[in-house]
XYZ file of C-alpha atoms in Angstrom:
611
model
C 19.341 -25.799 13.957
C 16.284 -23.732 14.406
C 13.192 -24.349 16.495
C 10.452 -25.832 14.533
C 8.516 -23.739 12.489
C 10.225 -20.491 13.807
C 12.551 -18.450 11.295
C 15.961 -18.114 13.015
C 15.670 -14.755 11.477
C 13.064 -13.356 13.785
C 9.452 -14.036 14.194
C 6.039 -12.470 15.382
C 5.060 -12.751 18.871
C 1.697 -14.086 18.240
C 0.139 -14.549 14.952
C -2.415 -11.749 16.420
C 0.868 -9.371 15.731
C 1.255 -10.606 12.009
C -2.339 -10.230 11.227
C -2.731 -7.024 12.834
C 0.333 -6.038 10.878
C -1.632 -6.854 7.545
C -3.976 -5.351 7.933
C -2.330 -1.816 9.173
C -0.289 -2.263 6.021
C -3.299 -2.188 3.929
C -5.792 -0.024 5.806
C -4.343 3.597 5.522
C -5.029 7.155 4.495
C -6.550 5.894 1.136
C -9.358 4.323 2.723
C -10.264 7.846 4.174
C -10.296 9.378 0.978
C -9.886 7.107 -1.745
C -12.298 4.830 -1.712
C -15.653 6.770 -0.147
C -13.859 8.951 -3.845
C -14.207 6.412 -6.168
C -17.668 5.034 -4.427
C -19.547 7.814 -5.335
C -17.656 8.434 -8.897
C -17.731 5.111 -10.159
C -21.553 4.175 -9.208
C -22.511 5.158 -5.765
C -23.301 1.500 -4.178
C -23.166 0.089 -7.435
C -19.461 0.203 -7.092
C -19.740 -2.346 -4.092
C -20.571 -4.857 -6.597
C -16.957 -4.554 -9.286
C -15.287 -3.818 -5.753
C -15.738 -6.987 -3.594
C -16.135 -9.518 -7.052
C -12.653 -8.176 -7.769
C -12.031 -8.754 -4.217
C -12.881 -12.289 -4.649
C -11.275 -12.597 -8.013
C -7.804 -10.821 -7.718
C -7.035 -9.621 -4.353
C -7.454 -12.620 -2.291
C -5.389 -15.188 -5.002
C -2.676 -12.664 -4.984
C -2.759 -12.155 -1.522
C -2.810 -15.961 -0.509
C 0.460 -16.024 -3.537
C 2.237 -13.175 -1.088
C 1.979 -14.276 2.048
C 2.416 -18.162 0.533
C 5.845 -16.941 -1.194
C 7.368 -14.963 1.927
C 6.120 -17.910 4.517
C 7.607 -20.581 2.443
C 11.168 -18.529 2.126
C 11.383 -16.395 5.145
C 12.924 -13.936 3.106
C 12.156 -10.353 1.523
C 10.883 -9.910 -2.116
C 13.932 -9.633 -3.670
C 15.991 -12.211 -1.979
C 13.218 -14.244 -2.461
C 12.300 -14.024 -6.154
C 15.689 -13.724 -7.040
C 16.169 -17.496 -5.760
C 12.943 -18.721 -7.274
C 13.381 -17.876 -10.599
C 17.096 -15.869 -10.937
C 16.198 -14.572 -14.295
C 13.108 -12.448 -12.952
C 14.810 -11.274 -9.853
C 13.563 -7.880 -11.232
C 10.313 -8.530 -10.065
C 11.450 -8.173 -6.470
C 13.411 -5.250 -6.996
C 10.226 -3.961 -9.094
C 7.685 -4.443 -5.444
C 10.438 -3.105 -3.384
C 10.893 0.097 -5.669
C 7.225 0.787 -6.293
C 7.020 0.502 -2.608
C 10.023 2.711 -1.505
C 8.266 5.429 -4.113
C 4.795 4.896 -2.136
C 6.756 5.298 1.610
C 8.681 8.991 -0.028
C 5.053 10.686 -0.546
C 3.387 8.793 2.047
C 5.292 10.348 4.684
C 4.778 13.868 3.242
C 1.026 13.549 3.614
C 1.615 11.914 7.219
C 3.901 14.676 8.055
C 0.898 16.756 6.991
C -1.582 15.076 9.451
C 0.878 15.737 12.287
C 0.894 19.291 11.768
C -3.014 19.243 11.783
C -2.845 17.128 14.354
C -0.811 20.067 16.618
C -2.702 22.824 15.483
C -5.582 21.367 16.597
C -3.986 21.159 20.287
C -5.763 24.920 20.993
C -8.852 25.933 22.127
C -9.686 27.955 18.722
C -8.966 25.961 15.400
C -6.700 28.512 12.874
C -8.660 27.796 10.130
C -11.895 28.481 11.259
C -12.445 32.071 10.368
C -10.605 34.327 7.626
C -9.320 36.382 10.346
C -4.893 35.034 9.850
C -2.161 36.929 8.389
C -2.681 34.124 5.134
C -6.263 34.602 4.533
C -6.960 36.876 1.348
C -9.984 38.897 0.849
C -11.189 35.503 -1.397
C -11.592 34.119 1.534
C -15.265 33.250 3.543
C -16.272 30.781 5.877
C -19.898 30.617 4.569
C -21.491 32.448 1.812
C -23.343 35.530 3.355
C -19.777 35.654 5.546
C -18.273 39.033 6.140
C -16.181 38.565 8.706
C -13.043 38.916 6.539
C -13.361 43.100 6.659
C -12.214 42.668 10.230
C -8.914 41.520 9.035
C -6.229 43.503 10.048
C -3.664 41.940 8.171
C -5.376 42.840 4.704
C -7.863 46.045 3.854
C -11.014 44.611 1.725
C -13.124 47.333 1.479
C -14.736 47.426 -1.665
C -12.874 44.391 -3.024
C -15.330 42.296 -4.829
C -13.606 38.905 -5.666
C -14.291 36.676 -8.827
C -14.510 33.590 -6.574
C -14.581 33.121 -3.123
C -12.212 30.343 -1.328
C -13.193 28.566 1.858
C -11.117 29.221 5.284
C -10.105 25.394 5.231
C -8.635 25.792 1.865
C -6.704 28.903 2.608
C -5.414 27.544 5.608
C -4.284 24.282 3.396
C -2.881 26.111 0.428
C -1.186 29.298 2.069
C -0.277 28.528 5.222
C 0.425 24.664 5.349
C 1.813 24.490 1.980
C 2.804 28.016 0.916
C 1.524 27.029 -2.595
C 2.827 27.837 -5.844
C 1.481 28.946 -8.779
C 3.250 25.902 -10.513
C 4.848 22.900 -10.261
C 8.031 24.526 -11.826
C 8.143 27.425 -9.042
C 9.763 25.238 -6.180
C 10.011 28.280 -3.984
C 11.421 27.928 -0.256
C 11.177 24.742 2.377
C 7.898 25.301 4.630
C 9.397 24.961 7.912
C 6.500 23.443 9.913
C 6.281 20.840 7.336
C 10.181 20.235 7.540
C 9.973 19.484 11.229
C 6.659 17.409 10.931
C 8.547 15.584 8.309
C 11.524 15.042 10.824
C 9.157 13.852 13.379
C 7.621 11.522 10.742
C 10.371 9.617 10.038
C 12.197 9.694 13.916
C 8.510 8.056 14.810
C 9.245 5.353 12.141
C 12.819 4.823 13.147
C 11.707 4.537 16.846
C 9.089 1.414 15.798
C 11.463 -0.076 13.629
C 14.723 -0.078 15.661
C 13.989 -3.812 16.644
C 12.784 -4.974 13.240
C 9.762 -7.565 13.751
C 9.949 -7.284 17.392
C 8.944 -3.716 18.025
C 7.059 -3.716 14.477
C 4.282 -5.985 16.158
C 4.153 -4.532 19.363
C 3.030 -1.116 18.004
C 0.593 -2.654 15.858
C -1.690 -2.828 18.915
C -1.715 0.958 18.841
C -1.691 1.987 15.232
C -3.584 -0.395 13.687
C -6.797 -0.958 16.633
C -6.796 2.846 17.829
C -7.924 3.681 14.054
C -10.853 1.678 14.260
C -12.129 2.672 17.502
C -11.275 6.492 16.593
C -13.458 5.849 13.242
C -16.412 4.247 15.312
C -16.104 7.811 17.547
C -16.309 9.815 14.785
C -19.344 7.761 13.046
C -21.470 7.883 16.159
C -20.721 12.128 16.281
C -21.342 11.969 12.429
C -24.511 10.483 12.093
C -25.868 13.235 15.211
C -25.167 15.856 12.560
C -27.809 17.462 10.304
C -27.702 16.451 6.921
C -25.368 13.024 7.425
C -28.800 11.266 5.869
C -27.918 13.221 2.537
C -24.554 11.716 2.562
C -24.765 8.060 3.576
C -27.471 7.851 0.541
C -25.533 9.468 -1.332
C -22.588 6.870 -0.737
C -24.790 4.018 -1.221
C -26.864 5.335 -4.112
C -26.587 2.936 -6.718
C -25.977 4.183 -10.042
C -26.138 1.063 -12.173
C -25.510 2.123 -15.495
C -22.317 2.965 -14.705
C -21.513 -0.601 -13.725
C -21.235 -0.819 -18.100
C -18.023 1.231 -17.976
C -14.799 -0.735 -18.112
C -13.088 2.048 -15.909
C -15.554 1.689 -13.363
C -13.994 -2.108 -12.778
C -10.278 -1.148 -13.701
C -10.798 1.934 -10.952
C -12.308 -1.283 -8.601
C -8.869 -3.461 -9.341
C -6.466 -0.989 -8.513
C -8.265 0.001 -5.502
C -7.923 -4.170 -4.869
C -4.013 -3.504 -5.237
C -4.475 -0.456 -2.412
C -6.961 -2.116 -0.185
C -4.507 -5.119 0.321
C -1.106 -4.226 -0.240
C -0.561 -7.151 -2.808
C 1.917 -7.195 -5.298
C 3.981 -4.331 -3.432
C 6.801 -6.725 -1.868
C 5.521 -5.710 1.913
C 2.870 -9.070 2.441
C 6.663 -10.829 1.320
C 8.289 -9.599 3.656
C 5.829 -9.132 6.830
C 4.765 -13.060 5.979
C 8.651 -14.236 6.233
C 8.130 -13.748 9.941
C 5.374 -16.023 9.883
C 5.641 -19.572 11.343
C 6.369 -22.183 9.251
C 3.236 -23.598 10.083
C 1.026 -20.969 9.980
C -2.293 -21.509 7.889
C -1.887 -18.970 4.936
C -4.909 -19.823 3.226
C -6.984 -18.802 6.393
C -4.876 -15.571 6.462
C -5.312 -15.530 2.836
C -8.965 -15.155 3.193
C -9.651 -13.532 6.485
C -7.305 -10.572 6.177
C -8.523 -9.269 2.769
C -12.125 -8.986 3.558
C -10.897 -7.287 7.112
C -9.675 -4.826 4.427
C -12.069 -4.561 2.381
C -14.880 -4.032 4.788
C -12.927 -1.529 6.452
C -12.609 0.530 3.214
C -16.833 0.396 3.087
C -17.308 0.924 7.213
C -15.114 3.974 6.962
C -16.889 5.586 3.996
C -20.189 5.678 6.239
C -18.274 8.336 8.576
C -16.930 9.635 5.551
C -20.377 10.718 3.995
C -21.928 11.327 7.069
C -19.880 13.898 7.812
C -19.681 15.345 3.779
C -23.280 15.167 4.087
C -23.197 17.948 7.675
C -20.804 19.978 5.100
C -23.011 19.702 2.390
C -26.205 21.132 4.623
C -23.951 23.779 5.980
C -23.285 25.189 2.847
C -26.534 24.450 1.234
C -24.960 22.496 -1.687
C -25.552 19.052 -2.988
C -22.596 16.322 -1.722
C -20.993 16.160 -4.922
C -20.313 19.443 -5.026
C -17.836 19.594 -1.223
C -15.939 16.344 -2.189
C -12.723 16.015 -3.881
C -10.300 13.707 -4.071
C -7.022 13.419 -2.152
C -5.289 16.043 0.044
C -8.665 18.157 -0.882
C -11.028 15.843 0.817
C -8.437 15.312 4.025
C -7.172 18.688 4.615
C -9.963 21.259 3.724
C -13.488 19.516 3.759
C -12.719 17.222 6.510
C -10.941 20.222 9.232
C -13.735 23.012 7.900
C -16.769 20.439 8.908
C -15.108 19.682 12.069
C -14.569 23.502 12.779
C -18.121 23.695 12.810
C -18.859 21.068 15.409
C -19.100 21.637 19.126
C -16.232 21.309 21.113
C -13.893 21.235 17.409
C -10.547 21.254 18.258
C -11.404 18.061 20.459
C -12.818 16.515 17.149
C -10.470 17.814 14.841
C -7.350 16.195 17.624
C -8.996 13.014 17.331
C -9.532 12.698 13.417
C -5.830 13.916 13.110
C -5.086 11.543 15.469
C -6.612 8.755 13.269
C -5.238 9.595 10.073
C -1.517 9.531 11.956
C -2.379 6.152 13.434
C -3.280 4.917 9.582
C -0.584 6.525 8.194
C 2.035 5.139 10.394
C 0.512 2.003 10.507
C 1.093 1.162 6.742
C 4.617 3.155 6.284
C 6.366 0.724 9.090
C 5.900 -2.546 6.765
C 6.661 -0.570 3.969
C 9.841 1.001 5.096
C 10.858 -2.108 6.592
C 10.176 -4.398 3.548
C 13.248 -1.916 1.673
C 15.060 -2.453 4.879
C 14.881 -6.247 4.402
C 15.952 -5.931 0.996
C 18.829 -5.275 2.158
C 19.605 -7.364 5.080
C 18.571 -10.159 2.821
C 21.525 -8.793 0.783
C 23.999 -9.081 3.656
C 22.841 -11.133 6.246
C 26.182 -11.682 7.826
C 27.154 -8.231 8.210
C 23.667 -6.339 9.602
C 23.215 -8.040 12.823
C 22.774 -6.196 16.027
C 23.950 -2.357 16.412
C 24.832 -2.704 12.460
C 21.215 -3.340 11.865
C 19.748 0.224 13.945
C 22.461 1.948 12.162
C 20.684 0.700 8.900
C 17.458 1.113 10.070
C 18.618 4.791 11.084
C 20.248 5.710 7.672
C 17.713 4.445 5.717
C 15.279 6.939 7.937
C 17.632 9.855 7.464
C 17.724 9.427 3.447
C 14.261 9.160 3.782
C 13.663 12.323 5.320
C 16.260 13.666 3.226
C 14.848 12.932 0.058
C 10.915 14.188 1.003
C 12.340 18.050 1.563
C 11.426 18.542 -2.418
C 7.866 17.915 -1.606
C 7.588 20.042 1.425
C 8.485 23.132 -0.949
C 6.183 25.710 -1.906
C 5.938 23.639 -5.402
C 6.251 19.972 -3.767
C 2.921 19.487 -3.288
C 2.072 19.306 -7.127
C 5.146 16.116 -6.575
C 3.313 14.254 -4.503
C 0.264 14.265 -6.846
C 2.355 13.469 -9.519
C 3.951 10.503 -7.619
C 0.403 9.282 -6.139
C -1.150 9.564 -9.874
C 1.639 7.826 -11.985
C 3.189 5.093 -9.635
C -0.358 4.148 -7.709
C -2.257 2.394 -10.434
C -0.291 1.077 -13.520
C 3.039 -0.008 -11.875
C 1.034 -2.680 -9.094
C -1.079 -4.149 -11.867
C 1.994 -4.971 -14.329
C 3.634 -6.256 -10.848
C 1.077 -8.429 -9.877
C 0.740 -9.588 -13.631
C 4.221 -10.957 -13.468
C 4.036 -12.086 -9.938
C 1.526 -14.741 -11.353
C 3.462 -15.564 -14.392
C 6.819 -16.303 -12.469
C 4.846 -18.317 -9.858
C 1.725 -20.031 -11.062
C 3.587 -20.453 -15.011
C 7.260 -20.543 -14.769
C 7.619 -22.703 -11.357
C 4.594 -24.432 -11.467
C 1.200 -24.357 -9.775
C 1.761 -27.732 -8.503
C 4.851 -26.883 -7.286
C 3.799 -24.208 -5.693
C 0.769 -25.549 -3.862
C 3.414 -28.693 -2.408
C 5.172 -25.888 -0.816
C 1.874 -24.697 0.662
C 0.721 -28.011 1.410
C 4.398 -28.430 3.653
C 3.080 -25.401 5.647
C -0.752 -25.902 6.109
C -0.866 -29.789 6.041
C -3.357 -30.936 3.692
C -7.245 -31.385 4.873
C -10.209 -31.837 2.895
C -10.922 -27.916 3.692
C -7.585 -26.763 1.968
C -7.781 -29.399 -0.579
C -11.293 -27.829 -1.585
C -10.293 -24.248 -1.617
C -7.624 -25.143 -3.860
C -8.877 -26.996 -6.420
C -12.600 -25.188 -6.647
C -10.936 -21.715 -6.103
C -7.373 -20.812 -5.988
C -6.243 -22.622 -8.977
C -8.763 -21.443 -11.268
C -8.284 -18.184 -10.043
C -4.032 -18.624 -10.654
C -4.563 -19.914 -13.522
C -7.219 -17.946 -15.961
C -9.105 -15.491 -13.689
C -6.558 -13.529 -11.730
C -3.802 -12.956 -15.228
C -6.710 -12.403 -17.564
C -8.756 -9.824 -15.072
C -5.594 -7.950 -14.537
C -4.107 -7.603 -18.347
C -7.934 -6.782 -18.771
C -7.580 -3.442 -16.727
C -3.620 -2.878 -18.482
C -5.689 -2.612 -20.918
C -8.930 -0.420 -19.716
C -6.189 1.809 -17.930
C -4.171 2.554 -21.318
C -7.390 3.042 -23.245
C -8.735 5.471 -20.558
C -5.230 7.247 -19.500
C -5.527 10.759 -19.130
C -2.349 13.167 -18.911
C -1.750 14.945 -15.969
C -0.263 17.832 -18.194
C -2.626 21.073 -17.505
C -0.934 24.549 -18.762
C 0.569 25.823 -17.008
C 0.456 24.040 -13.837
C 1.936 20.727 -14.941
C 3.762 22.095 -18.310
C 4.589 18.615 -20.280
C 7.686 17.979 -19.238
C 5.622 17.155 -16.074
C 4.163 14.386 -17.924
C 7.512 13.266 -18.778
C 8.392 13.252 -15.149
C 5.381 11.110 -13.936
C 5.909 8.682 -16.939
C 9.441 8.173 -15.796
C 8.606 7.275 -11.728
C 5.973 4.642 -13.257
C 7.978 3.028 -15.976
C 11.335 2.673 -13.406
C 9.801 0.169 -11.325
C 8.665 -1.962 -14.585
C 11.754 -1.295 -16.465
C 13.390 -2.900 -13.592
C 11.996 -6.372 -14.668
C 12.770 -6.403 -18.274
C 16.398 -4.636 -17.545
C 17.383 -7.306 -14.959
C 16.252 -10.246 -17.508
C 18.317 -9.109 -19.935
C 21.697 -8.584 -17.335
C 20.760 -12.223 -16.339
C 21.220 -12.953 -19.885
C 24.277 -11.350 -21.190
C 25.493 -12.044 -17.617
C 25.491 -15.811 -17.547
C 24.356 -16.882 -21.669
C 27.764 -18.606 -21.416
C 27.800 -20.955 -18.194
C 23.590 -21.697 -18.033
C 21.382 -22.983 -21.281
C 18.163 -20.838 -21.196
C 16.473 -23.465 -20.147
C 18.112 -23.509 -17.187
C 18.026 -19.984 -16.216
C 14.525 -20.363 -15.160
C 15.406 -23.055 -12.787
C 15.188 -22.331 -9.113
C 18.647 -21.627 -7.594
C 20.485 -24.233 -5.268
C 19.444 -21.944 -2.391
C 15.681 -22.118 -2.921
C 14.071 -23.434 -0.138
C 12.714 -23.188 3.291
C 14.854 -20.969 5.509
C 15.049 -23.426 8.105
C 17.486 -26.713 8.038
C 14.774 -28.775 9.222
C 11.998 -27.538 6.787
C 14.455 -27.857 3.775
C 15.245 -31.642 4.507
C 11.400 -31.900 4.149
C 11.414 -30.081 0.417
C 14.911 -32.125 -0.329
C 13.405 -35.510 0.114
C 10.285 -34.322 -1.612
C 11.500 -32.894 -4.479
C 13.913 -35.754 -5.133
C 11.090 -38.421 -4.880
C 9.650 -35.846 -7.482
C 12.607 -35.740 -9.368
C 13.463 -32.144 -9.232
C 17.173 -30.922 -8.900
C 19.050 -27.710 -7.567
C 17.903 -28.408 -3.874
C 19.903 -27.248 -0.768
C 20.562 -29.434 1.899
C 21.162 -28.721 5.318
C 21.659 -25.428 5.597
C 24.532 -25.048 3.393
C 25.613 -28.520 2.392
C 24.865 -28.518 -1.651
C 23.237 -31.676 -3.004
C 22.562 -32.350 -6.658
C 19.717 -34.284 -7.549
C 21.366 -35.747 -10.922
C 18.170 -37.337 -11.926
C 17.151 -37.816 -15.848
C 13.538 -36.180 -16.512
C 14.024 -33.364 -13.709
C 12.919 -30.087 -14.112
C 13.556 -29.358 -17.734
C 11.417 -32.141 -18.723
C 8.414 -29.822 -17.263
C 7.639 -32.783 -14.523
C 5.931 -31.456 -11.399
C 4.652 -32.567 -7.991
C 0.932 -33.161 -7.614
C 0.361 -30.758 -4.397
C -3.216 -31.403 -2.757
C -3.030 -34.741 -4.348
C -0.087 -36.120 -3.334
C 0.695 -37.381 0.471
C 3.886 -36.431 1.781
């Protein structure tokens, strides 16, 4: 029998290691680029206000249901769902593909920062003048520039181009990523990007060789060194000239723009990015967890960690935009883009013009690695749980590394299309069609397989069996969570379904995404949903024979607490509540025959009941 409240499967250290986990699963490249992005497009500080009330409203139920869920089970998403409610083991399989998609272009822009990351190890930054065997006679490092005649690798005399292209961006395009003029020209592997690629994923397989173990050890480096790197690089950002222009710029409110339904839709999904809900990795991370461990404190501390990361990290952000903007004597708007364009050619051409760069540019780098790694390990690992949920019996000990390994190597193997000449134009695609639509319709059914098919009141007696029941907990439940399970959270989410379908614009732009493009994108988003639906229906045909549909909804016999000890606890409770399909014992079956069980919709009372 296992020790109290610890998971015979493995557990954190100290719950320091699981929260610090969290929250380097959530905090990652996106808050670099993403949201400072959507802060000034969406409303300037205005945006603060749909961001943190859909904070309140949808991230922080959802995230209390996650970490709840894979507390209560000890088990991955799939493993997890799939014994909660059989019929909609989909859903699992739905988080853990969504996520696996995310971890495939993730690493590609992490391989990315490590390449920055070692150019920058020189005493001269390569993209700082127009001077390289890839700069083109486009090219200028400010607008009254001229430098680029003394290029010896190219003759501009007399060349008068039709626009000119920044040194960062050349460096980006031609020599990083060897671009294409398309995303149908695939053209040859960049090398450097290859091997950064390979050193991605060999860094990943190194943390995760010990699972949870090594996992929250690292944590102390990947997940604090970000912060204190950001802090550097705020302090040198707001010595600049010009960072005034861009910190008002970022907190400029434009309230009119509060009256557009994308501006809060654009707020939700950033909800989904800024706290890894709904993605299957807050399952699995929290099925470490101790029994005991208070998940409504975690549910509610965490989350605003997150969020106010996202907003601390866009004052560096701007400050540093607004240096760029004064050094090209252009308004902010007009040196900010979105994505790669923001991290790889705005951000390394105003550190180029710093004193002492390359030491500025090493440490930024540094940074975006530490983010980047930081969120991949939990997400990587929650598709190698998936599978050692699977087979328990058989991935134990060397068998497990060798999993761990593979799953690296395929990994690796399957990012070489995006580290073509064309595979940049895939990782958009991925990032646009699987980052938005795919977590909402997750998180959508997360609630209705929870909160509606197994019951709220079931649910919350789980919770109560792991936090103990207070007048504190019994508060936030009743006056917040519930409502927010209930009507809030489902109706706020269909709500931006909806807003996203009305306002979906196609990525198809002649001829650089020709449609079948569309087609492609389309496909990545709707695999991960179709997975829910597809599975129901197997379930169906599958067992319509043996099972009423009545009780295909049921929980399976296995459903439970991981632990022997824990599952006597739900045994005896749920047959004083007259439920049925409990296991007993760690393997020993035992039937609750009981008239009025769970088909006649009975529940326990949660908060209100004493155990």
């Amino acid at each position: 029998m296992s020790s109290p409240g610890v998971s015979s499967k493995g557990s954190w250290g100290s719950q320091l290691e699981f929260i610090l986990t969290s929250i380097g699963c959530a905090v990652g490249l996106g808050n670099v680029w993403r949201f400072p992005y959507l802060t000034y497009t969406s409303g300037g500080g205005a945006f603060l206000v749909p961001y943190f009330i859909c904070l309140v409203l949808i991230g922080i139920p959802l995230f209390c249901i996650d970490i709840s869920f894979g507390q209560f089970t000890s088990l991955g998403a799939i493993a997890a769902t799939g014994r909660l409610c059989p019929i909609f083991k989909g859903l699992g399989m739905s988080m853990v593909c969504i996520m696996t998609i995310i971890m495939l272009y993730y690493s590609v822009v992490i391989a990315t920062c490590f390449q920055y990351l070692f150019a920058s190890l020189t005493s001269y930054l390569p993209w700082s003048d127009c001077l390289n065997e890839w700069n083109t006679c486009n090219c200028r490092v400010n607008k009254n520039d001229t430098g680029y005649l003394n290029n010896t690798y190219i003759n501009c005399d007399g060349y008068i181009p039709s626009k000119t292209i920044s040194a960062g961006e050349e460096y980006y395009t031609n020599h990083v990523l060897g671009l294409s003029p398309s995303i149908s020209v695939a053209g040859s592997v960049q090398w450097r990007l290859c091997l950064s690629l390979l050193f991605t994923w060999f860094v990943v397989f190194l943390v995760l060789i010990k699972g949870v173990k090594s996992i929250g050890k690292a944590v102390y480096v990947f997940t604090i060194l970000p912060y204190i790197l950001l802090t550097v690089l705020l302090i040198r950002g707001v010595t600049l000239t010009g960072y005034q222009d861009g910190i008002a710029y970022y907190l400029n409110p434009k309230v009119e723009l509060l009256a557009e339904p994308s501006t809060w839709s654009d707020a939700a999904v950033q909800i989904f990015y800024s706290t890894s809900t709904s993605s299957g990795a807050l399952i699995a991370m929290s099925s470490f967890n101790s029994f005991k461990n208070n998940t409504f404190r975690d549910s509610l501390l965490i989350p605003i960690v997150n969020a106010l990361t996202s907003f601390y990290g866009g004052f560096a952000t701007f400050a540093i935009l607004g240096f760029m903007a004064n050094e090209q004597g252009v308004q902010v708007p007009d040196v900010t883009t979105q994505g790669p364009g923001l991290a790889f050619v705005v951000y390394p051409e105003a550190l180029s013009k710093m004193p002492v760069a390359p030491l500025w540019s090493f440490l930024f780098f540094l940074m975006m690695v530490s983010l980047g790694i930081s969120s991949m390990l939990t997400g990587v690992e929650t598709f190698n749980m998936s599978i050692m949920d699977a087979y328990p019996k058989y991935l134990v000990h060397y068998r497990s590394y060798l999993l761990r390994g593979g799953v690296c190597c395929i990994g690796f193997l399957l990012g070489i299309a995006q580290i073509t000449q064309g595979g940049s134009y895939i990782t958009n695609l991925l990032d646009t069609y699987i980052g938005g639509f795919p977590l909402l319709v997750a998180g959508l059914f997360e609630i209705i397989v929870i909160i509606y098919i197994y019951g709220h009141k079931r649910f919350s007696s789980d919770i109560v069996m792991m936090v103990g029941e207070n007048m504190f907990t019994k508060y936030i439940y009743k006056g917040y969570f519930v409502w927010c399970w209930l009507i809030i959270t489902p109706a706020a989410i269909f709500a931006c379904i909806i807003s996203k379908c009305i306002d979906y614009e196609s990525i198809v732009d002649e001829p650089v995404y020709p449609g079948w493009s569309g087609v492609l994108g389309w496909f990545a988003a709707m695999t991960p949903i179709a997975l829910i639906p597809g599975y129901f229906l197997y379930y169906l045909i599958r067992n319509w024979k043996t099972q009423t549909f009545r009780e295909m909804f049921k929980p399976a016999k296995e459903w439970g607490p991981f632990n022997s000890e824990h599952r006597e606890g739900i045994y005896a409770r749920h047959v004083e509540m007259k439920d049925t399909n409990i296991e007993h014992d760690g393997g020993k079956v035992l039937e609750a025959k009981i008239e009025n069980g769970l088909d006649s919709g009975v529940a326990n009372e949660g908060f209100d009941n004493k155990e």
